CSV table of C-alpha atoms in Angstrom, one decimal:
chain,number,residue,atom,x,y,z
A,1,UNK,CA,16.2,8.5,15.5
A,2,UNK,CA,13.0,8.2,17.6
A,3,UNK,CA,9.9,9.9,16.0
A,4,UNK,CA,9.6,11.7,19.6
A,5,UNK,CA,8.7,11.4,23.1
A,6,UNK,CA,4.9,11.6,24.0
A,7,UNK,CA,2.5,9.3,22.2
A,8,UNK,CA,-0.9,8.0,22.4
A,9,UNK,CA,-4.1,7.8,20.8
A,10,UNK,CA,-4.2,11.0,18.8
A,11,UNK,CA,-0.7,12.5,20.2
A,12,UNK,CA,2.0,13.1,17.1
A,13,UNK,CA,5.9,13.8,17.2
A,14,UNK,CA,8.0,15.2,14.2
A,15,UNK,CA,11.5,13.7,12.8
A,16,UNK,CA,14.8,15.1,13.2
A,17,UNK,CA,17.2,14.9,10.2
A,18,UNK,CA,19.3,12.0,10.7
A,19,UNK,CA,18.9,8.5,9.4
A,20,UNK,CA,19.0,10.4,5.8
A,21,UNK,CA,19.3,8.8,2.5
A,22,UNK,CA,20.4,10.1,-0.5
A,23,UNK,CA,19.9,10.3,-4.1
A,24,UNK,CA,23.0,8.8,-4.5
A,25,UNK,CA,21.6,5.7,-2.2
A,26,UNK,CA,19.3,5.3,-5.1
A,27,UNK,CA,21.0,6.2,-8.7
A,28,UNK,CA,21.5,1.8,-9.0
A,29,UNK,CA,17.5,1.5,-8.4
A,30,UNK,CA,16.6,-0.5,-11.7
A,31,UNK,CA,14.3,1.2,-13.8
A,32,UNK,CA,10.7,-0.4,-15.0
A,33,UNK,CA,10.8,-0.7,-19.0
A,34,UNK,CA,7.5,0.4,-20.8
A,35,UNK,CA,5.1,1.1,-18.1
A,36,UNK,CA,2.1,2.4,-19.5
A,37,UNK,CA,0.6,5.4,-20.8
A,38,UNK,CA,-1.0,7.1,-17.8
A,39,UNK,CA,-0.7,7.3,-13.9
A,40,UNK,CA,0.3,4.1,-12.6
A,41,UNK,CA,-1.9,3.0,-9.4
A,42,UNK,CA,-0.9,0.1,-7.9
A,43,UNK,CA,2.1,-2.2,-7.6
A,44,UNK,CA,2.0,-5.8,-6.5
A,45,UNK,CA,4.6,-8.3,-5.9
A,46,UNK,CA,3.9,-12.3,-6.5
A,47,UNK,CA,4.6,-14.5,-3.4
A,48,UNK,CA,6.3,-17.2,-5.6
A,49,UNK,CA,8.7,-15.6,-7.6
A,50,UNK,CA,10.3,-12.2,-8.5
A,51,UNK,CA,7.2,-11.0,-10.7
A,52,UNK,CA,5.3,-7.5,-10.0
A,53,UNK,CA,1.8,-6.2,-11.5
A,54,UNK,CA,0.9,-3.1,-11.9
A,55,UNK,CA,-2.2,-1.3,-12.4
A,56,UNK,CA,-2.2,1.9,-14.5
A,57,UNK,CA,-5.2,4.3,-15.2
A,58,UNK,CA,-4.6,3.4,-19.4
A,59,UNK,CA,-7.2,0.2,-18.2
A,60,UNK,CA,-3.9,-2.2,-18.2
A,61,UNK,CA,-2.7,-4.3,-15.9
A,62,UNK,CA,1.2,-5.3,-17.2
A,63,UNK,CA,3.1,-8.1,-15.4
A,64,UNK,CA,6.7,-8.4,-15.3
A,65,UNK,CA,10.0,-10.3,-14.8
A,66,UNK,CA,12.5,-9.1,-12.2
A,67,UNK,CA,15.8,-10.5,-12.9
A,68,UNK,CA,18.2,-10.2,-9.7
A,69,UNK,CA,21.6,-11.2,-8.5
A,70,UNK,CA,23.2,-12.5,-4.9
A,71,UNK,CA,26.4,-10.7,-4.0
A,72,UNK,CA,28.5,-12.2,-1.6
A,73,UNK,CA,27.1,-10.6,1.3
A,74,UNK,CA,23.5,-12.1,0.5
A,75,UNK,CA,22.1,-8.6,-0.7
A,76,UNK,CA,20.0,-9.4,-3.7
A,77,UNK,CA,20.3,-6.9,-6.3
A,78,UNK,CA,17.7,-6.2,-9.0
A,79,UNK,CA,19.7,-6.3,-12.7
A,80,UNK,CA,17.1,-6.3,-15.2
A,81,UNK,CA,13.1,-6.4,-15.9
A,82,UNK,CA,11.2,-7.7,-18.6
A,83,UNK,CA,8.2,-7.8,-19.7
A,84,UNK,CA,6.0,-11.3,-19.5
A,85,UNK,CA,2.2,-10.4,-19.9
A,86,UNK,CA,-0.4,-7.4,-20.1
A,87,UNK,CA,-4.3,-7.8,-19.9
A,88,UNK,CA,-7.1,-4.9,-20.3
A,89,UNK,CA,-10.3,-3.3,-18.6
A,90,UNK,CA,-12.6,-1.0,-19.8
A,91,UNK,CA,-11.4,1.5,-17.8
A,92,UNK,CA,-8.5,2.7,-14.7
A,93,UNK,CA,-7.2,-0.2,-13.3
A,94,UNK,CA,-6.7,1.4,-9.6
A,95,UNK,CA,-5.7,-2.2,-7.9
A,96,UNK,CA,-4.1,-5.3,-8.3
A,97,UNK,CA,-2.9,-8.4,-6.4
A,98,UNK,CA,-1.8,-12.0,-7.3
A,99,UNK,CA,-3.4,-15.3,-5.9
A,100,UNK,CA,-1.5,-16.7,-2.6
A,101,UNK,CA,0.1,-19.3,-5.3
A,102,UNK,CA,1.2,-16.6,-7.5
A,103,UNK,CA,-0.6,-18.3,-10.8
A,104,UNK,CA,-3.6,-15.3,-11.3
A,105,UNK,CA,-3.9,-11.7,-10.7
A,106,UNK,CA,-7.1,-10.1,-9.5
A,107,UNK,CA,-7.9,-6.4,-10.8
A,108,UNK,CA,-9.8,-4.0,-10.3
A,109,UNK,CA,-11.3,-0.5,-11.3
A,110,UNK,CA,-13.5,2.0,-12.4
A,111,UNK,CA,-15.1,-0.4,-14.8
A,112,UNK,CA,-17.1,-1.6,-11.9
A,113,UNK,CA,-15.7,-5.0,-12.2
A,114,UNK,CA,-13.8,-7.4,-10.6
A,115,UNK,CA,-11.2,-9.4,-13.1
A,116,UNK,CA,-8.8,-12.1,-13.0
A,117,UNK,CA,-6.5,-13.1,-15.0
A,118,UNK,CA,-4.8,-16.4,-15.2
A,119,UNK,CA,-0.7,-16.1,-16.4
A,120,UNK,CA,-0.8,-19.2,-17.8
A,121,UNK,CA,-3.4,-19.3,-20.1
A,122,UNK,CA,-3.3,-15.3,-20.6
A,123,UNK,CA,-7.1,-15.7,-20.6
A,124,UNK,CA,-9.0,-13.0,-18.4
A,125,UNK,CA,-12.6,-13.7,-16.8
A,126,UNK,CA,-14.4,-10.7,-15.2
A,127,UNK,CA,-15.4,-12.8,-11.9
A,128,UNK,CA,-17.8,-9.8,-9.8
A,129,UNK,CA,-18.9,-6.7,-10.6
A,130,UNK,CA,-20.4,-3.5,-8.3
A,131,UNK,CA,-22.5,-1.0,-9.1
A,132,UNK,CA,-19.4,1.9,-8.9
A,133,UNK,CA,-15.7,2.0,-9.2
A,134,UNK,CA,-13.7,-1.0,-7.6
A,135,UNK,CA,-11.4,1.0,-5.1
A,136,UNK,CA,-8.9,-2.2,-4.0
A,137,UNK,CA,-8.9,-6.1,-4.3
A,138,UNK,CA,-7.3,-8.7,-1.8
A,139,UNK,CA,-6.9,-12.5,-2.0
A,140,UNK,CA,-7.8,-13.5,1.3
A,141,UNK,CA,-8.8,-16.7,3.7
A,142,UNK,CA,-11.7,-16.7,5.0
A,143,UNK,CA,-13.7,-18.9,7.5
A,144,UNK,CA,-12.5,-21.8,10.0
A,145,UNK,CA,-11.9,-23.6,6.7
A,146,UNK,CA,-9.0,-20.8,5.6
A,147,UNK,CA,-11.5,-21.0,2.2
A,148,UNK,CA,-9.7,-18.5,-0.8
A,149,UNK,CA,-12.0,-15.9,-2.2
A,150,UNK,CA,-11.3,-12.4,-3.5
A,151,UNK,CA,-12.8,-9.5,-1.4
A,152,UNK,CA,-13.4,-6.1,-3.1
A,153,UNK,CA,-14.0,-2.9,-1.5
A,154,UNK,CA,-15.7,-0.1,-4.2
A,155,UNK,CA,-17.0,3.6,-4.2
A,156,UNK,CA,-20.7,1.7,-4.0
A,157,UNK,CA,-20.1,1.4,-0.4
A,158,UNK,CA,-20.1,-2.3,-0.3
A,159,UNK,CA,-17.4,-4.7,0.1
A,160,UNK,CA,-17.4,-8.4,-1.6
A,161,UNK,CA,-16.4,-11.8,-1.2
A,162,UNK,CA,-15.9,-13.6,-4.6
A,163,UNK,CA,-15.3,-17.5,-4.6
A,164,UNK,CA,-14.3,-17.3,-8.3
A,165,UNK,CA,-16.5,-19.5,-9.9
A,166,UNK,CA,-19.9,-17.9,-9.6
A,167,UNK,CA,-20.7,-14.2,-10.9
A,168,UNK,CA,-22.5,-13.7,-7.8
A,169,UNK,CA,-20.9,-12.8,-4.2
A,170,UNK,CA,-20.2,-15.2,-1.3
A,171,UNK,CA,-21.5,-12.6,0.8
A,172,UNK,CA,-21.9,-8.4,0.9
A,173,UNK,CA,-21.1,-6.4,3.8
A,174,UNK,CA,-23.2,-2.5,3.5
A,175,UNK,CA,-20.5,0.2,4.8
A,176,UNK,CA,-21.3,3.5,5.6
A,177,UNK,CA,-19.8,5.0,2.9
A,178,UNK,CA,-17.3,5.4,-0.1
A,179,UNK,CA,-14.1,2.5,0.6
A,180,UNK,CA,-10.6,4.8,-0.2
A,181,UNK,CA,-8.4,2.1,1.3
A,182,UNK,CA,-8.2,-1.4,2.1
A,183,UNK,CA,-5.6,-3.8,3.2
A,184,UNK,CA,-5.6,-7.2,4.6
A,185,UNK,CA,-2.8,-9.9,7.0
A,186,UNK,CA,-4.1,-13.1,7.8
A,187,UNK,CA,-7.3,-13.3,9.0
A,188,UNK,CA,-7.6,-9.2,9.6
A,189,UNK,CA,-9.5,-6.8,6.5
A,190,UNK,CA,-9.2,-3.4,7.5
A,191,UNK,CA,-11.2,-1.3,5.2
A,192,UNK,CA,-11.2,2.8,5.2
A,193,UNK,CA,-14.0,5.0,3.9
A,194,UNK,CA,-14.9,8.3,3.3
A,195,UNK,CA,-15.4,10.4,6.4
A,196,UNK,CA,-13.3,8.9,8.3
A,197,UNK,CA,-15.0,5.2,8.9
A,198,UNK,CA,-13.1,2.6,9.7
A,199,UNK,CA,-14.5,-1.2,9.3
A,200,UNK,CA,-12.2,-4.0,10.8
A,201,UNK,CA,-13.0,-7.3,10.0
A,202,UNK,CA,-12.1,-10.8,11.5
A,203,UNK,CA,-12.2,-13.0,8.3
A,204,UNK,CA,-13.2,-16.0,10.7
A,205,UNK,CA,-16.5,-14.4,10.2
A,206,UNK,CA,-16.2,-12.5,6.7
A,207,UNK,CA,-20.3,-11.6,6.6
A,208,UNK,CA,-19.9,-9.5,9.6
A,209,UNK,CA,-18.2,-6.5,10.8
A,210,UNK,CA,-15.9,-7.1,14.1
A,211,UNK,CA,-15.3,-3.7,14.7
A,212,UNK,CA,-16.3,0.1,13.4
A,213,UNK,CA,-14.8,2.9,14.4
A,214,UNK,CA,-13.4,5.8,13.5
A,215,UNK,CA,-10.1,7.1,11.7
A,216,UNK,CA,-7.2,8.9,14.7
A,217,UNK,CA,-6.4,11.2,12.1
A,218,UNK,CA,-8.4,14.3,11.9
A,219,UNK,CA,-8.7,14.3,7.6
A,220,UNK,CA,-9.4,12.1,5.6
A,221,UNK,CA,-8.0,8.6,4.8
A,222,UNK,CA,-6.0,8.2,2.0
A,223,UNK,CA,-3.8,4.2,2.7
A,224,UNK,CA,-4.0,1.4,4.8
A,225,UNK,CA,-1.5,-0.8,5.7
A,226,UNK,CA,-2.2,-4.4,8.1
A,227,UNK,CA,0.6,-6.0,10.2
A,228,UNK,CA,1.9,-8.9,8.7
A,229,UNK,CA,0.8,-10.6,11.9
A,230,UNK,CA,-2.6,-9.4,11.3
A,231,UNK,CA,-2.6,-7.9,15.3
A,232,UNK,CA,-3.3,-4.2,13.9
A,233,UNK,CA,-2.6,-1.6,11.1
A,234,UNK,CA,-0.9,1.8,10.0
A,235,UNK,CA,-3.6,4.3,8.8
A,236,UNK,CA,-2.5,7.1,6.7
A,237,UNK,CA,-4.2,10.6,5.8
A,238,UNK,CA,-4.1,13.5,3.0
A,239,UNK,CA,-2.7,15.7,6.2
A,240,UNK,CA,1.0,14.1,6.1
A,241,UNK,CA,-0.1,11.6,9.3
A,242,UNK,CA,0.2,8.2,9.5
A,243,UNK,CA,-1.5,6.2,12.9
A,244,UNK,CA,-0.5,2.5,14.8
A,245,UNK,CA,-3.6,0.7,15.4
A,246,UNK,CA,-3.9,-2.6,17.4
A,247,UNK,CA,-6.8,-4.5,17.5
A,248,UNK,CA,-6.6,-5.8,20.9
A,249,UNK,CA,-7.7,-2.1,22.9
A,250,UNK,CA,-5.3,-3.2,26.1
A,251,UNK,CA,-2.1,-3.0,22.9
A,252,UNK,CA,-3.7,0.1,21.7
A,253,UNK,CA,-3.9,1.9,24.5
A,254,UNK,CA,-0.2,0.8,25.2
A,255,UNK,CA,1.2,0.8,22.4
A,256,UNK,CA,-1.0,3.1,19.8
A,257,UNK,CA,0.4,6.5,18.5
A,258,UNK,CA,0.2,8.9,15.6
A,259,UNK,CA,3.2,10.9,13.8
A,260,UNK,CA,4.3,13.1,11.4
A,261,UNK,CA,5.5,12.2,8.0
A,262,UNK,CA,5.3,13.4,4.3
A,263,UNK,CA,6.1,16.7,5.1
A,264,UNK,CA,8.4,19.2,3.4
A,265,UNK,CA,10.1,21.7,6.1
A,266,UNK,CA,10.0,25.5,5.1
A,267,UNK,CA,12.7,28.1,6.6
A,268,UNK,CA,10.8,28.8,9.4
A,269,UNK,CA,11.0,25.9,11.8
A,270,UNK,CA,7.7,26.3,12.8
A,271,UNK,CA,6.3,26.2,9.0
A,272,UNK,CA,6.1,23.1,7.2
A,273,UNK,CA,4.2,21.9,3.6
A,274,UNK,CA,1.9,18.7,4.2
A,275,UNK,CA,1.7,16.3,1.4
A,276,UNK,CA,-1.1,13.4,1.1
A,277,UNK,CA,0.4,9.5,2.7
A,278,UNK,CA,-0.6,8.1,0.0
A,279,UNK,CA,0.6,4.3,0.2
A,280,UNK,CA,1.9,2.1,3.8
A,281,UNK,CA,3.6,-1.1,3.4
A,282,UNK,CA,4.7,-3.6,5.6
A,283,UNK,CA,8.3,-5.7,5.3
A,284,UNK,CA,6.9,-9.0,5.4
A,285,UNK,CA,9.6,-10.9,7.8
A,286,UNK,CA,10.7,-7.7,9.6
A,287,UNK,CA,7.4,-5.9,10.1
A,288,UNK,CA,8.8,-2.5,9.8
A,289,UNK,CA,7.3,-0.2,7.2
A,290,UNK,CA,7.3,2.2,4.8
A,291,UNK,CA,5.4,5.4,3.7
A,292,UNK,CA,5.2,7.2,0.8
A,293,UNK,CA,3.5,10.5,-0.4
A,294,UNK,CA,2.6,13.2,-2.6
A,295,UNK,CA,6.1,14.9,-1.5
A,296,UNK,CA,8.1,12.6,-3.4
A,297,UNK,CA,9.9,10.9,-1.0
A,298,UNK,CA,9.6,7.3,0.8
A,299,UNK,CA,10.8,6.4,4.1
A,300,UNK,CA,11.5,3.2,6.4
A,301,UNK,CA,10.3,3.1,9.7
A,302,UNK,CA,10.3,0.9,12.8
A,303,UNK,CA,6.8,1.5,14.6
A,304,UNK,CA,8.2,-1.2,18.1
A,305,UNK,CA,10.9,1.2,18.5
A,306,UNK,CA,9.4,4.4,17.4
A,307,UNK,CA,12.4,4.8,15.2
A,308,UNK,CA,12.9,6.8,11.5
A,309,UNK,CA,15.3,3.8,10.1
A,310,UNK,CA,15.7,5.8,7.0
A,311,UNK,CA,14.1,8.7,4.8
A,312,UNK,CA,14.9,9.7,1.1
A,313,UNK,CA,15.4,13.0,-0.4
A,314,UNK,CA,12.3,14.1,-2.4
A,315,UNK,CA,12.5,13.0,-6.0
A,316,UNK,CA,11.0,15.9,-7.2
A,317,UNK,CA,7.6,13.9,-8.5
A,318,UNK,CA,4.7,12.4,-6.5
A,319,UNK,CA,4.9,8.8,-5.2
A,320,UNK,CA,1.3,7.0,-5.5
A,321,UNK,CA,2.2,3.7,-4.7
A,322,UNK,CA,5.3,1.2,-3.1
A,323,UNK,CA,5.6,-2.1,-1.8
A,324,UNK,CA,7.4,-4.7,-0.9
A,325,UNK,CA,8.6,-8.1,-2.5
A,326,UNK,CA,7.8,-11.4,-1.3
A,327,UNK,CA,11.3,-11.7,1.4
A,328,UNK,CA,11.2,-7.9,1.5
A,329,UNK,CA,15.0,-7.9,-0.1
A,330,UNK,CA,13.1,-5.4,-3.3
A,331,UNK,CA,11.5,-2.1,-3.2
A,332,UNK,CA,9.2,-1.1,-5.8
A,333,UNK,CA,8.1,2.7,-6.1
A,334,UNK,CA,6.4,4.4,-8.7
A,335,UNK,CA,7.0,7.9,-9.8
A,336,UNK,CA,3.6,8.9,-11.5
A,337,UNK,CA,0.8,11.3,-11.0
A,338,UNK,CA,-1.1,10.7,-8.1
A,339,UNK,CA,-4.4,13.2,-8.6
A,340,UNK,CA,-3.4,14.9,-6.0
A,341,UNK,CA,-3.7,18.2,-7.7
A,342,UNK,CA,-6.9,17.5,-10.2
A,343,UNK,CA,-6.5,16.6,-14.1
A,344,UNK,CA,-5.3,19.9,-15.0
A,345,UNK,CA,-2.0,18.9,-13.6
A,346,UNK,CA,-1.8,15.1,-15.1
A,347,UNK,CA,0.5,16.5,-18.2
A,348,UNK,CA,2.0,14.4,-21.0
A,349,UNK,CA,5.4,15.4,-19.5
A,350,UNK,CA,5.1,14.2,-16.3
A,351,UNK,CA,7.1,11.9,-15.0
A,352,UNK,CA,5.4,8.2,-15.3
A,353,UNK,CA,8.3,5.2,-14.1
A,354,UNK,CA,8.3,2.6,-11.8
A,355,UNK,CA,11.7,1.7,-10.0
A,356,UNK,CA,13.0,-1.2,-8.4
A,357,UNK,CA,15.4,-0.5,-5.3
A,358,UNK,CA,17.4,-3.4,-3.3
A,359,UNK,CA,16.5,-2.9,0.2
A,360,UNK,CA,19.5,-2.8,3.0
A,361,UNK,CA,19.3,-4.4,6.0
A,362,UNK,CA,20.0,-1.3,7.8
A,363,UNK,CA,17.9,0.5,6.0
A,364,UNK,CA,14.5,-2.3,7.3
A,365,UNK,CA,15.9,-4.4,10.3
A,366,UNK,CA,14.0,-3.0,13.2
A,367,UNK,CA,16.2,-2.0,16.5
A,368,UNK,CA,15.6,-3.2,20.1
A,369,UNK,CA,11.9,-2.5,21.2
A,370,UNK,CA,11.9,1.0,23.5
A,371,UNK,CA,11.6,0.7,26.8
């Protein structure tokens, strides 16, 4: 199903309804036990083993187990999930990521600062701090010398590098305003902010800004998503749009589009309700993609081929967060507030779970390029 027929910078196209999942596609998705008492945040798998982190606006970060299975056909299939460790802030935890060899997480949140915690020892060390809420953290390379440092990008309007050994930053970039969203692929940091700004950095030179420009969507940015080959990245926006960047301007104008996504059709065909993207996530060896929203639903999508590879009925509850596992073979979405709507609506009876679902080949294998 292609997402339509005229693209380019700021063109869009809408979906037609086949490639559909359904709930029944999902009822074997393994449940999260015992995630927390508020709005989870973030999800994040480790790159060593089957382990996922997530951040939750109780101030915990909780890491778990995934136990899975091969079947004969090589699909792995999550069975169970256990608990292994849980650490605290002083505050919402609103992201988290483990080191490249999977032995620390690195938090962060509205306690201003910037934590990491070691799963051996289960001792935490608060390693940065900024002077507002910590938006997102990313382990990253930086320099000629690939050197590992956390970056963190906060409401102060500063992102910074941490080498995890000194309280004070590497280096601080001054952005124009607020970060919302920040993702990073090898040596590419993409980092969205308020009004639209967009900052791309070439972590070859971490204490500058390669690029700044601004967002293709027309409201404001809500998720970022890099390439796994670190050659461009998906932007999402509260308007139910998601846009293909490249970095190199000749790809861009070739290749670069916007579409329609998160959106619930009404009767009328003209009419439609517009939900927030609020998380885009790559499949690390296939490079397809997925979105997810304030409508409740997630889909799979092929951005070389322009193709829907698969959407999923609404589950009736808004999606803040997925990703993907270290091969891609899991899917991890959480079912939880996502603010959307203002406190009023975060109720004690809303739903708060985090599911595990084994990802299809068909469902994430990209098709033939388009001509």
């Amino acid at each position: 199903m292609a997402f339509g027929t005229s693209f380019g910078r700021n063109t869009t196209s809408t979906t037609t309804s086949t490639s559909l999942g359904s709930l029944q596609d999902l009822q074997n998705d393994v449940e999260v036990p015992a995630v927390g008492d508020d709005s989870i945040s973030d999800l994040a798998f480790s790159p060593v083993a089957e382990f996922l982190a997530t951040a939750n606006w109780d101030g915990k970060v909780r890491v778990y187990e995934i136990n899975v299975m091969n079947n004969m056909t090589g699909v792995v299939t999550p069975t169970t999930v256990n608990g292994r460790a849980m650490y605290a802030s002083d505050g919402p935890v609103l992201s988290c990521r483990f080191s490249t060899d999977g032995s620390k997480i690195v938090s962060g949140g509205a306690d201003k600062q910037v934590k990491i915690f070691d799963l051996a020892t289960q001792q935490t060390q608060t390693i940065g701090q900024h002077a507002d809420t910590v938006k997102a953290v990313r382990y990253v390379q930086c320099g000629p010398q690939n050197t590992p440092c956390v970056v963190s990008g906060s409401w102060d309007r500063t992102v910074k590098y941490w080498d995890m050994r000194q309280p004070n930053p590497i280096c601080t970039l001054n952005l124009p305003e607020r970060v919302y969203a920040m993702d990073s692929s090898q040596k590419l940091l993409v980092v969205g902010t308020a009004q639209r700004h967009v900052e791309i950095i070439n972590l070859d030179s971490p204490d500058k800004i390669f690029r700044s420009t601004m967002s293709p969507l027309k409201l404001q940015t809500r998720s970022i998503g890099c390439y796994p080959k670190g050659d461009g990245f998906a932007i999402g926006s509260i308007e139910g749009r998601c846009g293909i960047q490249y970095i190199d301007k000749t790809q861009q104008n070739q290749y670069g589009f916007s579409f329609k996504c998160q959106r619930q059709q009404k009767t009328s065909p003209k009419e439609s309700i517009i939900y927030s993207v609020n998380s885009i996530v790559f499949h690390p060896v296939y490079g397809t993609f997925a979105t997810a929203g304030s409508d409740g639903s997630f889909c799979f999508w092929d951005k070389d081929s322009r193709h829907r590879l698969r959407s999923f009925p609404s589950l009736n509850t808004t999606i803040p967060v997925v990703n993907f596992s270290r091969n891609g073979n899991l899917f991890a979405y959480a079912l939880s507030y996502d603010w959307s709507k203002g406190y009023q609506y975060n109720t004690q009876n809303y739903t708060n779970k985090i599911r595990i679902h084994a990802c299809k080949d068909e469902d994430v294998k990209p098709r033939g390029k388009k001509k």
